[in-house]
Structure formats: C-alpha cells, structure tokens
Tab-separated table of C-alpha atoms and ligand atoms in Angstrom:
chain	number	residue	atom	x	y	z
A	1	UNK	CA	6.428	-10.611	-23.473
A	2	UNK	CA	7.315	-7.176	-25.615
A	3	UNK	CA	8.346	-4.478	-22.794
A	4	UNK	CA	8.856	-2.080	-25.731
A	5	UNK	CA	6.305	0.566	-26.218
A	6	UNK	CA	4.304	0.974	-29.243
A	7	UNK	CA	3.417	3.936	-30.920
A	8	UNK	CA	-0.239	3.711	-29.293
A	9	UNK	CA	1.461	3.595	-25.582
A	10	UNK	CA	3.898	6.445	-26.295
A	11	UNK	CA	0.727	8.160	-27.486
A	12	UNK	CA	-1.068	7.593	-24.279
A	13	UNK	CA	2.251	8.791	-22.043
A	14	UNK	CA	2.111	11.928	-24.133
A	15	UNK	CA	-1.713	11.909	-22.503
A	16	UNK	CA	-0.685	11.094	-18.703
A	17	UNK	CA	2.323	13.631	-18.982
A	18	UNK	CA	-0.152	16.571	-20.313
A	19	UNK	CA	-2.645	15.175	-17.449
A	20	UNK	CA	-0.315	15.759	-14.689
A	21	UNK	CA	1.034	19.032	-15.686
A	22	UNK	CA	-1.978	20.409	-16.426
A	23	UNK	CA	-3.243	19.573	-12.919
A	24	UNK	CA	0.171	20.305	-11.154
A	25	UNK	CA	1.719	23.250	-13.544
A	26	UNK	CA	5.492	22.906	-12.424
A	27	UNK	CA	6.737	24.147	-10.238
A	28	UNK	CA	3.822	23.366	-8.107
A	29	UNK	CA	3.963	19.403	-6.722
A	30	UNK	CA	1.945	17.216	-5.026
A	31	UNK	CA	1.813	17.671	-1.239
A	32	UNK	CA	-0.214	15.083	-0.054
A	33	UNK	CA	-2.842	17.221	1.430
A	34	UNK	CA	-6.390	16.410	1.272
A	35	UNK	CA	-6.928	19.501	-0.949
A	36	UNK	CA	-4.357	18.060	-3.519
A	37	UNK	CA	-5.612	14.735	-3.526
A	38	UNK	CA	-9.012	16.011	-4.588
A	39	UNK	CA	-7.662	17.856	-7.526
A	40	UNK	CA	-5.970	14.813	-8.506
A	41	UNK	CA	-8.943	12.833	-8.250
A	42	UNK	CA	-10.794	14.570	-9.920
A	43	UNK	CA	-8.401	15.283	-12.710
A	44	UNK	CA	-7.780	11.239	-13.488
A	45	UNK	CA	-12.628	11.266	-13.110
A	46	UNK	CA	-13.021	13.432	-15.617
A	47	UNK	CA	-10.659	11.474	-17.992
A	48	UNK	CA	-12.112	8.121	-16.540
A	49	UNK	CA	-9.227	7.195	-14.858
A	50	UNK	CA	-10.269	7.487	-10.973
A	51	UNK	CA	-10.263	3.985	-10.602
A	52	UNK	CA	-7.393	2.547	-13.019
A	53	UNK	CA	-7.076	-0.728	-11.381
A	54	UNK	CA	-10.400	-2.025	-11.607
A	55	UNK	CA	-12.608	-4.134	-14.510
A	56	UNK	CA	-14.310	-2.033	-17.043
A	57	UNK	CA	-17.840	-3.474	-15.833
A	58	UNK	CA	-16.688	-1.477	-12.855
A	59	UNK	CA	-15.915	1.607	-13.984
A	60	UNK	CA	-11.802	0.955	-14.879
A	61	UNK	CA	-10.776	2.585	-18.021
A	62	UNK	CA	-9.502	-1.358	-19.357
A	63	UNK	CA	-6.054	-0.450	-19.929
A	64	UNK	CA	-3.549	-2.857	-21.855
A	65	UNK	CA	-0.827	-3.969	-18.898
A	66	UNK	CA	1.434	-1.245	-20.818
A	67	UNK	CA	-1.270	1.440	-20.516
A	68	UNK	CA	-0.657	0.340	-16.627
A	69	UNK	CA	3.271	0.370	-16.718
A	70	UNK	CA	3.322	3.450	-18.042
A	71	UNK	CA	0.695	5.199	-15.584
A	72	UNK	CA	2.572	3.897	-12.481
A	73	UNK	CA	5.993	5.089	-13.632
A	74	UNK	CA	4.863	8.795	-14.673
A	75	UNK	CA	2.789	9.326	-11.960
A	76	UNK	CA	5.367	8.231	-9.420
A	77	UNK	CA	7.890	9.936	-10.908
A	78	UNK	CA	5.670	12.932	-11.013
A	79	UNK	CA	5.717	12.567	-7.067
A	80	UNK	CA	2.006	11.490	-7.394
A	81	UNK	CA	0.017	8.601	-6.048
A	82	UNK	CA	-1.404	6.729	-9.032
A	83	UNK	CA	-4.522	6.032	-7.453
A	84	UNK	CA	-6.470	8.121	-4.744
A	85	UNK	CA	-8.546	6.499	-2.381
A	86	UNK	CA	-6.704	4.307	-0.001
A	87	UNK	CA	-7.498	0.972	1.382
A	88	UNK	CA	-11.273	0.910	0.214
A	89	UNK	CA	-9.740	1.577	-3.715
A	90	UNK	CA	-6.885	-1.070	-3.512
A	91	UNK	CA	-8.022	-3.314	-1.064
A	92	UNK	CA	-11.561	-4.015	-0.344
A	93	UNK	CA	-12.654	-2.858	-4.327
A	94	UNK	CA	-11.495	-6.446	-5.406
A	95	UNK	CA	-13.139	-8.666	-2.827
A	96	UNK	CA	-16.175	-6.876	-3.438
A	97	UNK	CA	-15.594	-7.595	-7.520
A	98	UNK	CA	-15.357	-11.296	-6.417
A	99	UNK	CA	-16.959	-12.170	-3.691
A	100	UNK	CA	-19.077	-8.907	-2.745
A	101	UNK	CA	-23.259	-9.535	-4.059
A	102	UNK	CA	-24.734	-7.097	-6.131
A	103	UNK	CA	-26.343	-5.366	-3.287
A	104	UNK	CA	-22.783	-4.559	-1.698
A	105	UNK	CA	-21.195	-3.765	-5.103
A	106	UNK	CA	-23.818	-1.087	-5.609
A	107	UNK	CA	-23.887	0.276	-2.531
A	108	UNK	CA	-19.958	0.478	-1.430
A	109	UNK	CA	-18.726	1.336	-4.969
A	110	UNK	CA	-19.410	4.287	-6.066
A	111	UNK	CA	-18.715	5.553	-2.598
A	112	UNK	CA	-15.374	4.203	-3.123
A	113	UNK	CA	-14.777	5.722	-6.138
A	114	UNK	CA	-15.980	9.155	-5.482
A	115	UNK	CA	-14.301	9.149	-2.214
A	116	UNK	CA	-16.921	9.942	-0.144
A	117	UNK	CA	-16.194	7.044	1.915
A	118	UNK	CA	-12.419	6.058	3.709
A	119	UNK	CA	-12.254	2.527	4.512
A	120	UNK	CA	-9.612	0.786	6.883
A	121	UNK	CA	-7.947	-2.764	7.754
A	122	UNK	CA	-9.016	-4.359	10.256
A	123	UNK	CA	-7.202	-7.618	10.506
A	124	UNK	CA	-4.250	-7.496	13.204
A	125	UNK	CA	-4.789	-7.870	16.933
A	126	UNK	CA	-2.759	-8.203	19.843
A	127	UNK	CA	-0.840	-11.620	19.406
A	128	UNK	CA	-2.220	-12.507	16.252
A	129	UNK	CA	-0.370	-10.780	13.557
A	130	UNK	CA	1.666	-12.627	11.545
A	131	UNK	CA	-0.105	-15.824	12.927
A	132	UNK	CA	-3.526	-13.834	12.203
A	133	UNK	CA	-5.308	-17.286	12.359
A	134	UNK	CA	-5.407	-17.258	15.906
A	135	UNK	CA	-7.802	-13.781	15.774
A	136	UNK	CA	-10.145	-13.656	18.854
A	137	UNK	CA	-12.534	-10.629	17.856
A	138	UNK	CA	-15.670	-12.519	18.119
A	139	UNK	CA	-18.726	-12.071	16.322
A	140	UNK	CA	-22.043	-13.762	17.477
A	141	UNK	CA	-25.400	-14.228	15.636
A	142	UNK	CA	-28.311	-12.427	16.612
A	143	UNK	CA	-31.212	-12.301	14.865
A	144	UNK	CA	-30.458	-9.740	11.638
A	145	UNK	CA	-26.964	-9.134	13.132
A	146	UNK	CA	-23.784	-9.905	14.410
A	147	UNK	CA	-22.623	-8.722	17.778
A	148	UNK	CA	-19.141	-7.900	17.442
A	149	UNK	CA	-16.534	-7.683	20.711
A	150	UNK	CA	-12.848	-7.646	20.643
A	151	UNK	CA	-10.085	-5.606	19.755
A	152	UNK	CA	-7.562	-4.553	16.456
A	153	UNK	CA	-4.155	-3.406	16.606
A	154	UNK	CA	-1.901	-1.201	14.610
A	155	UNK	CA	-5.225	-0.390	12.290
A	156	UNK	CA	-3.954	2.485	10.005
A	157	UNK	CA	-6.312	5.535	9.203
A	158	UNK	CA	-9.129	4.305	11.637
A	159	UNK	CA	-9.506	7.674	12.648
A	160	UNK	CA	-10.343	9.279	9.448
A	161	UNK	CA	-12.366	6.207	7.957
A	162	UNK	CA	-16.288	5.677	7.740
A	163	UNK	CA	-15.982	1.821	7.728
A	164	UNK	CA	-13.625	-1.075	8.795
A	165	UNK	CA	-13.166	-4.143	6.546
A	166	UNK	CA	-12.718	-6.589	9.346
A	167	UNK	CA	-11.606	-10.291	9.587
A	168	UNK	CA	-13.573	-11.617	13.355
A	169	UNK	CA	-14.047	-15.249	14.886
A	170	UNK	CA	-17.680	-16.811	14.209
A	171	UNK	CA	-16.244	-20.461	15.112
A	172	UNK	CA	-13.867	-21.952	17.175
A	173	UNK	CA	-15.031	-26.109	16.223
A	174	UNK	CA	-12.747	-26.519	12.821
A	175	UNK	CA	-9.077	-25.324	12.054
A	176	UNK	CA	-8.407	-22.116	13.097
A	177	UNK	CA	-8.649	-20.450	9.751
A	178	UNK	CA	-12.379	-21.636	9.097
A	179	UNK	CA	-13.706	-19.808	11.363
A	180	UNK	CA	-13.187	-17.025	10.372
A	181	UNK	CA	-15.923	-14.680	8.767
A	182	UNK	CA	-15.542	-11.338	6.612
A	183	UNK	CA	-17.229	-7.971	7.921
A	184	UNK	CA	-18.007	-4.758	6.745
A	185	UNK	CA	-18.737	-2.644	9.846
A	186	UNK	CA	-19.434	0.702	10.557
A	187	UNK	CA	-17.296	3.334	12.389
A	188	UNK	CA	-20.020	5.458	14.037
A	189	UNK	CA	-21.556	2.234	15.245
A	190	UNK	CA	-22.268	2.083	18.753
A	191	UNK	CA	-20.050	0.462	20.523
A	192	UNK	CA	-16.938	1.217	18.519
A	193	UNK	CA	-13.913	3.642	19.922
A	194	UNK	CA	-10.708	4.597	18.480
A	195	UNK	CA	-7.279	5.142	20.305
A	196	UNK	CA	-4.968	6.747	18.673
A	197	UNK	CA	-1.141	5.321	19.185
A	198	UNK	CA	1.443	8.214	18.180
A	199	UNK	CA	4.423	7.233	16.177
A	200	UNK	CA	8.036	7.785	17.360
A	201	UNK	CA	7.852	10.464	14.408
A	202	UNK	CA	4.997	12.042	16.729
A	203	UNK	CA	2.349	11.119	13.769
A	204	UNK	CA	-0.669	10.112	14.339
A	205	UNK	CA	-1.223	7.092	11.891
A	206	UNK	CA	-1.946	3.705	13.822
A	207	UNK	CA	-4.638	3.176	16.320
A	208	UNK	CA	-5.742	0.318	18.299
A	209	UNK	CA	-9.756	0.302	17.664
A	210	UNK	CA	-12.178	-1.425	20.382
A	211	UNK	CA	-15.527	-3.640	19.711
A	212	UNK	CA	-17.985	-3.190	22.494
A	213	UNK	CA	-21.242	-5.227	21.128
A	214	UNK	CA	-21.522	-3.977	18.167
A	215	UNK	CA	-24.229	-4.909	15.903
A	216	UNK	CA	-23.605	-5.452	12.077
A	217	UNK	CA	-26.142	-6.322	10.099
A	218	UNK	CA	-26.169	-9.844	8.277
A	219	UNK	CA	-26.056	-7.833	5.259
A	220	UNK	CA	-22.497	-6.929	5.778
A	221	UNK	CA	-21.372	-10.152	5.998
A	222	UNK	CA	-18.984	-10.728	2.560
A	223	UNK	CA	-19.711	-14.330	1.002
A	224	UNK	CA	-20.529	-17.092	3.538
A	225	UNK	CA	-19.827	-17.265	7.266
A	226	UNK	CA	-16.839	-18.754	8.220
A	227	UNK	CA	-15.251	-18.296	4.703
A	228	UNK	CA	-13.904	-14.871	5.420
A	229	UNK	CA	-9.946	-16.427	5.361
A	230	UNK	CA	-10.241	-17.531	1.272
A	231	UNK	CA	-11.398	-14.004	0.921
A	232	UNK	CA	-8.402	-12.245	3.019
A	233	UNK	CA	-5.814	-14.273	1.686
A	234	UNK	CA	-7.016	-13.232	-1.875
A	235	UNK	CA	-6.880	-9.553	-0.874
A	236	UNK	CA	-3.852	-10.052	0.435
A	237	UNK	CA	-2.200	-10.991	-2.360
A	238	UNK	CA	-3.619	-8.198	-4.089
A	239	UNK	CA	-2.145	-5.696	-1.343
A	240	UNK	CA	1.682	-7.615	-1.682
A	241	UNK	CA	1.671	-7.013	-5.528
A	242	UNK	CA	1.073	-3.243	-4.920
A	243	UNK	CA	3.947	-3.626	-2.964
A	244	UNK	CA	6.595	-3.933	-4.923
A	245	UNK	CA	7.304	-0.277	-4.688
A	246	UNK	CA	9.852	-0.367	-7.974
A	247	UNK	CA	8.081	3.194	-8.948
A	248	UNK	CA	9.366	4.442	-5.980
A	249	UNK	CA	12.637	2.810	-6.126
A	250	UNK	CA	13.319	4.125	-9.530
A	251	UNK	CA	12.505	7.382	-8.283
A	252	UNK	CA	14.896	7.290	-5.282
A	253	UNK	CA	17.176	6.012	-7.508
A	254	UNK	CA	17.297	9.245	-10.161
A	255	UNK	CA	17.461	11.437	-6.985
A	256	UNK	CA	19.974	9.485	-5.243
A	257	UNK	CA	22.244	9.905	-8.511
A	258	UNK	CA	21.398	13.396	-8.547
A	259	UNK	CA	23.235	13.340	-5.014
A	260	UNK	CA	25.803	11.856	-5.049
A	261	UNK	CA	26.990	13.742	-8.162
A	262	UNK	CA	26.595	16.504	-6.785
A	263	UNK	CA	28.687	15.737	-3.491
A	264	UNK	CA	32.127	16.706	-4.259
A	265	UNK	CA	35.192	15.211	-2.300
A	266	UNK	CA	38.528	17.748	-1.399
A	267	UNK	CA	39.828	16.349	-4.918
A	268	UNK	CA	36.894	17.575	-6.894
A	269	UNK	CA	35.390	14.015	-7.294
A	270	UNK	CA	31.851	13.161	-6.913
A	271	UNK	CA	31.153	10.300	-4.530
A	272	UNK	CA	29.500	8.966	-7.484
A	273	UNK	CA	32.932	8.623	-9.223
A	274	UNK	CA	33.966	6.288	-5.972
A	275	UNK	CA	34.297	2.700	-7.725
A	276	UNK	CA	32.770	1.424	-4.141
A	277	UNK	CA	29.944	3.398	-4.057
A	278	UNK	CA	29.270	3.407	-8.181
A	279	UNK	CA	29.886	-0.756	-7.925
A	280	UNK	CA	27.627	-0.830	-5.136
A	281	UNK	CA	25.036	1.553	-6.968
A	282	UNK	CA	25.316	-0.511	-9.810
A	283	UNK	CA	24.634	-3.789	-8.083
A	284	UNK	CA	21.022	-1.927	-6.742
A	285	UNK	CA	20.262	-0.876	-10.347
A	286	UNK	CA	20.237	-4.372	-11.682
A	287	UNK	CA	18.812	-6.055	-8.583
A	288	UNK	CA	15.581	-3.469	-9.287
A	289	UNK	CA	15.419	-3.880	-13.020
A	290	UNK	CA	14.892	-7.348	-12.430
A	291	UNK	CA	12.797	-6.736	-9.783
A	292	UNK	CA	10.632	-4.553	-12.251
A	293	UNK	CA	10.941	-7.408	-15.133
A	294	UNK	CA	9.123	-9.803	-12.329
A	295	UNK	CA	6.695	-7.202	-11.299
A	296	UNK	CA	5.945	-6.745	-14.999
A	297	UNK	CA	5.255	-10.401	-15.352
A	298	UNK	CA	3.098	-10.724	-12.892
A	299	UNK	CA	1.100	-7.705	-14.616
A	300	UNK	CA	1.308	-9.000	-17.806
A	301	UNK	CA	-0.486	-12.277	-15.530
A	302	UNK	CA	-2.905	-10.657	-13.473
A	303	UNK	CA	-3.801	-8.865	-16.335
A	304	UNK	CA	-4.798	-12.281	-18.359
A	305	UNK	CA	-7.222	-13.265	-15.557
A	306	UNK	CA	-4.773	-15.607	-13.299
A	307	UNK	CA	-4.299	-14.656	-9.671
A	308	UNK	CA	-1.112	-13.073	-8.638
A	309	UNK	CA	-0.482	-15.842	-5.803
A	310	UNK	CA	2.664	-16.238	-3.898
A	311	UNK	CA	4.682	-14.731	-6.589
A	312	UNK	CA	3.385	-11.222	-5.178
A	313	UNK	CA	5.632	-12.629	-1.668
A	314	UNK	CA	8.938	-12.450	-3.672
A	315	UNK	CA	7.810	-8.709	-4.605
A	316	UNK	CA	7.027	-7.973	-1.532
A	317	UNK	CA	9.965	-9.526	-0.451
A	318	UNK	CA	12.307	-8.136	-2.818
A	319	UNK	CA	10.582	-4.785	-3.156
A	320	UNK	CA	11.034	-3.595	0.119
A	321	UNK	CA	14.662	-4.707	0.646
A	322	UNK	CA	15.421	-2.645	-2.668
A	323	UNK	CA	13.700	0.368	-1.399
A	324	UNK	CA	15.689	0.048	2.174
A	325	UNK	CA	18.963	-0.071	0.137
A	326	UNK	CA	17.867	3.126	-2.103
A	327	UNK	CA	17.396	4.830	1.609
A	328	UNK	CA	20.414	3.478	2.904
A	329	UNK	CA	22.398	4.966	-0.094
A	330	UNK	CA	20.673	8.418	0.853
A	331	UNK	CA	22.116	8.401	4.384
A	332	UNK	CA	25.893	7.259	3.444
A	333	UNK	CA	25.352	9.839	0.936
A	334	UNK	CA	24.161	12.403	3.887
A	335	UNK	CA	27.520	11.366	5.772
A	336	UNK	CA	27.431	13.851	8.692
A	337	UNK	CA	24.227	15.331	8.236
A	338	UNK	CA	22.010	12.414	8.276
A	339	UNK	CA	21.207	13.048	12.191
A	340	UNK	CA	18.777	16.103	10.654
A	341	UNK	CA	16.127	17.923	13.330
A	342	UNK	CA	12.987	16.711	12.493
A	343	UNK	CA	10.595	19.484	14.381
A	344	UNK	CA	7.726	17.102	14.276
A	345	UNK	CA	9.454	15.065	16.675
A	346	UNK	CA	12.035	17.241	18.797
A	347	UNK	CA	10.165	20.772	18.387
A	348	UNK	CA	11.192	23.657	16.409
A	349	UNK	CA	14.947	23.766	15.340
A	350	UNK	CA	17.161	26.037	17.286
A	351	UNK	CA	19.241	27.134	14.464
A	352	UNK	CA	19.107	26.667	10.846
A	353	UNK	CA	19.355	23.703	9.583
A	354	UNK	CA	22.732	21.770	7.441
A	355	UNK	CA	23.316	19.588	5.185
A	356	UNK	CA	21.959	19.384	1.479
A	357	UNK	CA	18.185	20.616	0.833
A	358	UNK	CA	17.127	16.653	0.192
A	359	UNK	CA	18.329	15.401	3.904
A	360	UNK	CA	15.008	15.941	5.756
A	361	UNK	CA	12.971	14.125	3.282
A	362	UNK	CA	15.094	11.580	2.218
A	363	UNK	CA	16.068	10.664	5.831
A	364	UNK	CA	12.271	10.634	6.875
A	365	UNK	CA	11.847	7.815	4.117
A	366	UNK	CA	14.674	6.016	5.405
A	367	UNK	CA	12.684	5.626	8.538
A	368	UNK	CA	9.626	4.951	7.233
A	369	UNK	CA	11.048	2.471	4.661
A	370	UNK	CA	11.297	-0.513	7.891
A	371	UNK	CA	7.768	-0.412	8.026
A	372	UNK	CA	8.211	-2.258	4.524
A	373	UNK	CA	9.160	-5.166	6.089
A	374	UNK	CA	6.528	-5.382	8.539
A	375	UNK	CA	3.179	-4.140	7.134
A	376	UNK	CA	1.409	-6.405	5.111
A	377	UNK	CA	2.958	-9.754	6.118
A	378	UNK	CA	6.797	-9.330	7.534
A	379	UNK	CA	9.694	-10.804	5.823
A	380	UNK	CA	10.230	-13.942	7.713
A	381	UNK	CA	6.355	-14.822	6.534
A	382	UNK	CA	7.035	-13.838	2.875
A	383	UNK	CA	9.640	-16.098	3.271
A	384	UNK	CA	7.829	-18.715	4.938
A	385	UNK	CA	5.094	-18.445	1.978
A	386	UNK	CA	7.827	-18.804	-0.729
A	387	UNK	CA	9.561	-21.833	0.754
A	388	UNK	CA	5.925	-23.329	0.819
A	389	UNK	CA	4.499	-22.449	-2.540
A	390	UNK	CA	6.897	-21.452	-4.598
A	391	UNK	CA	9.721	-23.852	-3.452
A	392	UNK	CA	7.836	-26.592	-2.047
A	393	UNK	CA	9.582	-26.930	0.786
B	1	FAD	C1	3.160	0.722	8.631
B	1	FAD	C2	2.247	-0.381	9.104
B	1	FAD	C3	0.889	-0.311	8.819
B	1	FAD	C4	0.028	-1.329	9.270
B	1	FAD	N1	-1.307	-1.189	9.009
B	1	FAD	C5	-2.161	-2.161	9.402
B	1	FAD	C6	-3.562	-2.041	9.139
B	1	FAD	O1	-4.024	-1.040	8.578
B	1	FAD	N2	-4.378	-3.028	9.545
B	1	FAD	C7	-3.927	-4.157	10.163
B	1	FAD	O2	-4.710	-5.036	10.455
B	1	FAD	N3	-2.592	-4.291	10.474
B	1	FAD	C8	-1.718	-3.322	10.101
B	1	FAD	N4	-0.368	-3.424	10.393
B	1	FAD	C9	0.073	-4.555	11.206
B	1	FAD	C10	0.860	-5.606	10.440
B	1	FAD	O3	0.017	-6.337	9.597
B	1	FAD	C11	1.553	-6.485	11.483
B	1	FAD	O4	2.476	-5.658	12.167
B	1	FAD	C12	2.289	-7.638	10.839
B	1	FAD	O5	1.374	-8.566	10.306
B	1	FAD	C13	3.201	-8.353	11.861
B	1	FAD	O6	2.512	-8.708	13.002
B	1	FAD	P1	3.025	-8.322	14.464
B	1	FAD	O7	3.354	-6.851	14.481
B	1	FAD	O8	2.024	-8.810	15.452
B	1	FAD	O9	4.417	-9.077	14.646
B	1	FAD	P2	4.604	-10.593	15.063
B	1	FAD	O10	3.689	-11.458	14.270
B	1	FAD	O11	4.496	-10.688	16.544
B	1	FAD	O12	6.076	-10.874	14.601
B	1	FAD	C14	7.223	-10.510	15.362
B	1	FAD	C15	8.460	-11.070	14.666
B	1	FAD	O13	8.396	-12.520	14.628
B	1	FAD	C16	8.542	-12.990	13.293
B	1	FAD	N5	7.667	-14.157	13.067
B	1	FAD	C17	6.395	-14.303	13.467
B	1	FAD	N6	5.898	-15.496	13.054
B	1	FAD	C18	6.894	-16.114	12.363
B	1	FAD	C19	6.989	-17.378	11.681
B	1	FAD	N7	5.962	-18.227	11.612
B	1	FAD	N8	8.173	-17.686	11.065
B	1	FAD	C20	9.241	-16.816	11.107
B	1	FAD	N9	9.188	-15.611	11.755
B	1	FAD	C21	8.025	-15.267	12.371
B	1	FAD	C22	8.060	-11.813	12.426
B	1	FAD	O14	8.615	-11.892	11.118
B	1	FAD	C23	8.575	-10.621	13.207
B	1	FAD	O15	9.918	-10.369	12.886
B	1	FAD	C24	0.532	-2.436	9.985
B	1	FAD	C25	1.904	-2.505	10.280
B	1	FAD	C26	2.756	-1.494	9.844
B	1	FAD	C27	4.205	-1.589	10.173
C-alpha cells in the first residue's frame, strides 16, 4: 500500500482546497446551520461530488481511495462535514445499493442526494439496545401492508426526518435475529408520534418515537421478510467505519498544540514544553497515526470490493477512545477554566466569561465525545465482536 501522494492526488487537493474556499472565503466558516449546509451541498453537486461515498452507477464521482483520504482530511480540517445529508446519505444509501430493488433505488435516491428527504435510525428500543435482537416493535401482515406497533428509543433527528429506516419483529418461531424484517416507513403516517427527550446540554436531539398501527406498504419492505438482521448488521458496519473519527482527531490535535503552546507557566514555559504533558501528547500522536494507517487499510479494502467487517469494531473502538483523550488533553489544558457557563444549559452568563477563547467549544466536545462510546454499538460490544471475529475467542 503507497500512502504517498502522486502528482494526480496533489492535483486534486489543489481542487478540494480552491472548492472550500471558494464556498467559505476565510474568514467565514462553517456553522452548521441549515443555510450553510446547503451551500456546501450544493458546492460539492455542481462539481459531482454530493455523494462521494457512493458507486459511480449511483451517482459517486469513483474516486481512487487517495482521492477519498484526501477529501476527508481537508474538509475536516476545513471545519466541514465531508458529506451532507445525514443518516439517509451514510446509512441507508448502501443497503439500498445492495439489497434495495430497482423500484426503491429510484425512488429514495435521488431524494437522498438532493436532500429533499432526512431519514432516521430506527433500531434501539427500550431494553434492547446493545442486545437489539430481542426488538419487540411488531409488524403484522395485512393485505398490501404491514401494521406496525411498538416503540424506538434514543432515535436521533426523528423530528426533522421524512422517513424512519426501521428494524421491527415479523416472527417470534426461529432465533431471535430471524425474525427480524427491514422497513422503510413514513413519518407523517398515521399512527406515528414523536417525543422529544432534551439533553442535559438542553438540546433537543434524541426522541423516543411511538407506532400506533401503522400501515407500511409491502413495498417498503427491504429484501425478504425476516432477513432484515443480514441487512442491519451490513449497515452497521458501514456506520462503525465512518467512525473512526481520525479527521477529527487530527484536527483536535493541531488545535490542542496550538494551546498548549500558547499557555505560558510563571517561568515563561509553555505547558507544551512539560516532558509529562509533551510524553503524554506524544504517546496520543502515535496511537492515532496508527489508528489512521488501519483506517486507511480498511479503505484501501472496502475500496477493492471486500466488506469492511469486524475490523470497522477496532476503529470504532479505537477511534473514539483517541478522540476522548484529544478532549481530555483540552480540559487539563483549560486547568481552572474548564467549568465554562454554557448559556444553553444554565441561562445567560452573569458576567463575562474567562478562560482562553477555545474553552466553550472545546469543553462542549469533551462532553459530547462519551456519546462515542455508546452510539453505534458501545465499547464492551465492540469488544465482544473483536474477541469473536477477529480473535476467535
Ligand atoms: C449520541 C447517540 C445517538 C444515538 N442515535 C441512535 C439512533 O439514531 N437510532 C437508534 O436506534 N439508536 C441510537 N442510539 C442508541 C444506541 O444505539 C444505544 O444507546 C446503544 O446501542 C446502547 O444501548 P443501550 O443504551 O440500551 O445500553 P445497554 O445495551 O442497556 O447497555 C448498558 C451497558 O451494558 C453494557 N453491555 C450490554 N450488553 C453487554 C454485553 N453483552 N457484554 C458486555 N457489556 C454489555 C453496555 O456496553 C453498556 O455499558 C444513540 C445513542 C447515542 C449515545
């Protein structure tokens, strides 16, 4: 495997660096907003670039693994998202490429890709999470449809999306896992209602969504009934080697650098001139350059046709305990300040805030970064799935 880049890939970074700033002229940034996201969008469409993940028969541009590298690094660095369009772009888009028929493909697709649809998750419920096996949302034949009761859990963005991808019981006679079927149902259905559960951050991001017999037509069904676990557990793995986050490590890294030189002790010194702290730093560096060597590999893998399988657990795995250690530095390097107001939570600030410009943010993604170990299959699972496949425990 060559990990140098040719004259050809330098080319094309040249092409993604004159992309971004021409959509974003600095100083401006990304802020996440729905506005920004649609200039972004629509930037990477008109170069063909929307949907950089998926086959050429599909629409993807066909880039060389490199072409990929080098598109994740300078958009995350950039403070961008390399791809806009959620869960139904990097999560249902390649079930649909394999398993979806050509009636689904054609009519969920392009919907996808111009973002005229938001899908969501629907696969945890209460007491079947990591054990998701044991799912009780039932769906029952009848006639043209399924009737659909139960209830999902912790189902992020269900109150902004247009459809659910949605794993629900048709069986209960075999082992748990084959009786499960895959469905594609609507939000506005009858019968469906959204709760919104607020975050300790006072964000409004999970919900718990409710089935009340709702009807989904046969034709929603992905592949065959009772099949929908093969189908998941591919998707899955597609979702864990997105998750590797070593864009966003390398970013928190430069930043956290940035920091700590700049955090001067009595003596002058920088905290990064403290042989603890730099040997510590050090050890993080090399711990996510091999992380990014792996995550490369498996690239370099997918990329050749072969299924990521349970190598995408040890970048899960790995990937968010890096990116918790990259926060972690952020708060030693906060020291006293790392308790910052967030108004979101506690209201608006009293008094001006302390501390270095970066605390707020940087402290905000130390919180958020324990979701890492949690969403999309917790540690102890990843874990569990290692010792099985990888180690053959
Ligand atoms: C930010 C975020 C976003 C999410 N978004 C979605 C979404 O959009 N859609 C969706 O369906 N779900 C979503 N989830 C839910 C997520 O998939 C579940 O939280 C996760 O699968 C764990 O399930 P649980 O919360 O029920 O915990 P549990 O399964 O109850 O686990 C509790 C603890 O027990 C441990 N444990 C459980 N079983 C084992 C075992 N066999 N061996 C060793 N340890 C074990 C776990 O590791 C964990 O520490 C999201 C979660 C987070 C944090």
């Amino acid at each position: 495997m060559d990990l140098e880049l040719s004259p050809d890939d330098l080319c094309f970074r040249d092409d993604v660096r004159a992309l971004i700033s021409a959509t974003f002229p600095p100083p401006e940034r990304f802020d996440g907003s729905r506005a920004h996201e649609d200039r972004w969008r629509q930037a990477m469409a008109a170069k063909g670039w929307a949907a950089n993940k998926w086959p050429v028969e599909f629409g993807g541009p066909g880039w060389t693994p490199a072409q990929a590298f080098v598109w994740e690094r300078e958009t995350t660095a950039a403070g961008l998202p390399p791809q806009v369009g959620g869960m139904g772009m990097g999560m249902l888009a390649p079930i649909l490429f394999a398993y979806g028929t050509p009636e689904q493909q054609a009519r969920f697709l392009p919907a996808i890709l111009e973002d005229r649809e938001r899908w969501c998750q629907g696969y945890s419920e209460p007491g079947s999470g990591s054990d998701l096996a044991s799912l009780r949302t039932r769906a029952v034949r009848d006639g043209d449809a399924y009737v659909v009761n139960g209830e999902k859990i912790w189902t992020s963005g269900a109150h902004t999306a247009d459809w659910m991808f949605c794993l629900t019981r048709t069986s209960d006679e075999a082992r748990p896992q084959a009786g499960i079927t895959f469905l594609l149902i609507d939000m506005r259905a009858p019968g469906v209602a959204v709760h919104p559960i607020i975050s300790i951050d006072g964000r409004h991001a999970f919900n718990r969504v409710t089935f009340d017999n709702v009807r989904t037509p046969l034709e929603n069904r992905i592949g065959e009934e009772g099949r929908g676990w093969t189908y998941a557990k591919g998707l899955l793995t597609h979702e864990r080697t997105g998750q590797a986050f070593v864009s966003l490590s390398l970013e928190l890294l430069a930043g956290l650098k940035e920091a700590a030189a700049a955090l001067a002790g009595p003596d002058g010194a920088s905290l990064l001139d403290d042989p603890s702290f730099a040997a510590r730093l050090a050890l993080a560096e090399m711990e996510l350059k091999a992380l990014e060597m792996t995550e490369l590999r498996t690239l370099w893998q997918v990329q050749a046709g072969s299924a990521p399988g349970a190598q995408s657990s040890i970048l899960k795995l790995k990937g968010a305990e890096i990116v918790q250690r990259m926060t972690e530095f952020f708060v030693e390097c906060a020291g006293p300040y790392a308790a910052p107001w967030f108004p979101e939570v506690a209201g608006p600030a009293p008094v001006p805030p302390v501390g270095p410009p970066w605390v707020r943010r940087e402290l905000a993604r130390y919180f958020e970064g324990r979701a890492a170990s949690i969403a999309g299959g917790t540690d102890e699972i990843q874990r569990n799935i290692i010792a099985k496949h990888v180690l053959h425990l």
